[in-house]
C-alpha atoms as one frame of an Amber mdcrd trajectory, in Angstrom:
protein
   0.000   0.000   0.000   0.954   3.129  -1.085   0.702   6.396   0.889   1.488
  10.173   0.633   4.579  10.887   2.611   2.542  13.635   4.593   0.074  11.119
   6.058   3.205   9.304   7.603   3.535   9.390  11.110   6.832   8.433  11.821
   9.986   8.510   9.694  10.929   5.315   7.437  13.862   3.328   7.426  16.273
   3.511   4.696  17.633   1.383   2.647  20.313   1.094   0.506  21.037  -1.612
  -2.655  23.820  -2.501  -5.367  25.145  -5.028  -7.426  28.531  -6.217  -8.412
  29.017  -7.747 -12.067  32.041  -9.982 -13.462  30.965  -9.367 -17.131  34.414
 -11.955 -18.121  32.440 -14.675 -15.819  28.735 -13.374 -15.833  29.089 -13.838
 -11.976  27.182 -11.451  -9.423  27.054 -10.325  -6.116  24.344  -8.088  -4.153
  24.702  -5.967  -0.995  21.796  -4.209   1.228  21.799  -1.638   3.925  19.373
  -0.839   6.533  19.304   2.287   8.407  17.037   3.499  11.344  15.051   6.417
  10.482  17.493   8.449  13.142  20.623   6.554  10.707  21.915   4.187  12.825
  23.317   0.916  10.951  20.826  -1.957  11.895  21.545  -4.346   9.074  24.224
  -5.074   6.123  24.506  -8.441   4.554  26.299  -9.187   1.075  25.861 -12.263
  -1.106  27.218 -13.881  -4.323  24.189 -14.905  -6.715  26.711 -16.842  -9.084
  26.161 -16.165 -13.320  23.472 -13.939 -13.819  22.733 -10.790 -15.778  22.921
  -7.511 -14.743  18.840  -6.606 -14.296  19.073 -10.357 -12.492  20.966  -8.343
 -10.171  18.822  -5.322  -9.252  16.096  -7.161  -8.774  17.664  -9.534  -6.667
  18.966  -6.746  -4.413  15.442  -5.159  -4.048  13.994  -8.436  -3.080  17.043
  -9.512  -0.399  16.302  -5.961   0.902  12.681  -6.489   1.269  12.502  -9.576
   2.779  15.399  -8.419   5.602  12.707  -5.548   5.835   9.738  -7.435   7.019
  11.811 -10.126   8.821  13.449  -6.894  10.853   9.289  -6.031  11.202  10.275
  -2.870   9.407   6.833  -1.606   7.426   8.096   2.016   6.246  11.320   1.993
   3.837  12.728   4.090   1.771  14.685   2.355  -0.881  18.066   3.757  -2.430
  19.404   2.219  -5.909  21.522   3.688  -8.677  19.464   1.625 -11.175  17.719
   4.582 -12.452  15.942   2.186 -15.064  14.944  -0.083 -11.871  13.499   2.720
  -9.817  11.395   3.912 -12.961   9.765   0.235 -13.172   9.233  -0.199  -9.379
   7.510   3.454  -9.339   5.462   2.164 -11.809   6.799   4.701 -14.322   8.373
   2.551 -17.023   6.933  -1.140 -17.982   8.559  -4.598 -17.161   9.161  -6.430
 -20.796  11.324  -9.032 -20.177   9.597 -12.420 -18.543  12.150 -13.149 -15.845
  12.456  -9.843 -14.799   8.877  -9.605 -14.888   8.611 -12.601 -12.229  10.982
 -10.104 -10.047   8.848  -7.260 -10.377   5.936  -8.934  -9.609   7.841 -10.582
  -6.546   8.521  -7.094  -5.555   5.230  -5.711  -5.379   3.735  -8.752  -3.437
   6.556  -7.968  -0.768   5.143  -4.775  -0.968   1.798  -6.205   0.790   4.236
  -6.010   4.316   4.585  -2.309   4.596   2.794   0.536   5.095   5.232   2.666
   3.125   7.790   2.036   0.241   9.199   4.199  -2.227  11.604   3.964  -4.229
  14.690   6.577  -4.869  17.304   6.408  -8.030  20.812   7.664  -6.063  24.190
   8.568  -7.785  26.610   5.875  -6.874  28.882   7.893  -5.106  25.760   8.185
  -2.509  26.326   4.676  -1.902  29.665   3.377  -0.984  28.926   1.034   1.890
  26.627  -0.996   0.297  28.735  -0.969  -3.404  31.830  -1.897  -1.498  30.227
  -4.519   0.009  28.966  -5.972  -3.148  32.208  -5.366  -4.939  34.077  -7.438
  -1.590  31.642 -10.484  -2.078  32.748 -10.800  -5.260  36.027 -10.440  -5.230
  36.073 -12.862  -2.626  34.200 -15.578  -4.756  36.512 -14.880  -7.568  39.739
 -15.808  -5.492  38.086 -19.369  -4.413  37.515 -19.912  -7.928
């Protein structure tokens, strides 16, 4: 459910996503952030998803991020991605073509059902180191136990 960010009565959470891509071995990783409204650190995982494509990997990072959400018994986010192409589809702005990607979206907006709130926001990259490190770590890491 949707609402009007004056109706809110308390601040979200917000979140942060990105992707790492090995376009030599089509292998991926994804990192997520939580912060508390007041921007404390509550929550940062990073995992490899192994030879996918890029959109695979927004997606993916959206979904890892909402499901920490509701298991966390967050219900207001604020979502932060550099996929401005992403953030355009999720806002219900562009359409979804592709069919896998399509299963994502639609993923998405059933985890949607869990919140009260959720928007979200295309960021510069630069706006998002912890989370792009973090992504860019896990798969560096799975690279050297290849």
């Amino acid at each position: 459910m949707f609402m009007p960010a004056l109706q809110m009565l308390v601040s979200p959470h917000i979140g942060f996503t990105d992707g790492a891509f090995c376009s030599t071995r089509k292998l991926s990783s994804v990192a997520w952030s939580i912060y508390e409204p007041h921007g404390e650190l509550i929550d940062l995982q990073g995992i490899c998803l192994g030879r996918t494509t890029n959109n695979i990997v927004d997606y993916s990072t959206v979904i890892k991020l909402l499901s920490e959400a509701i298991t966390l018994d967050i219900w207001e986010l604020v979502v932060n991605l550099d996929s401005q192409l992403v953030v355009l589809q999720l806002n219900r702005q562009y359409s979804v073509i592709n069919p896998q990607t399509l299963r994502m979206y639609l993923c998405i907006h059933l985890l949607e059902r869990n919140f009260d709130y959720i928007t979200y926001h295309h960021i510069p990259r630069h706006m998002n180191t912890l989370t792009y490190a973090l992504a860019n770590y896990v798969l560096d890491r799975h690279l050297q136990n290849m």
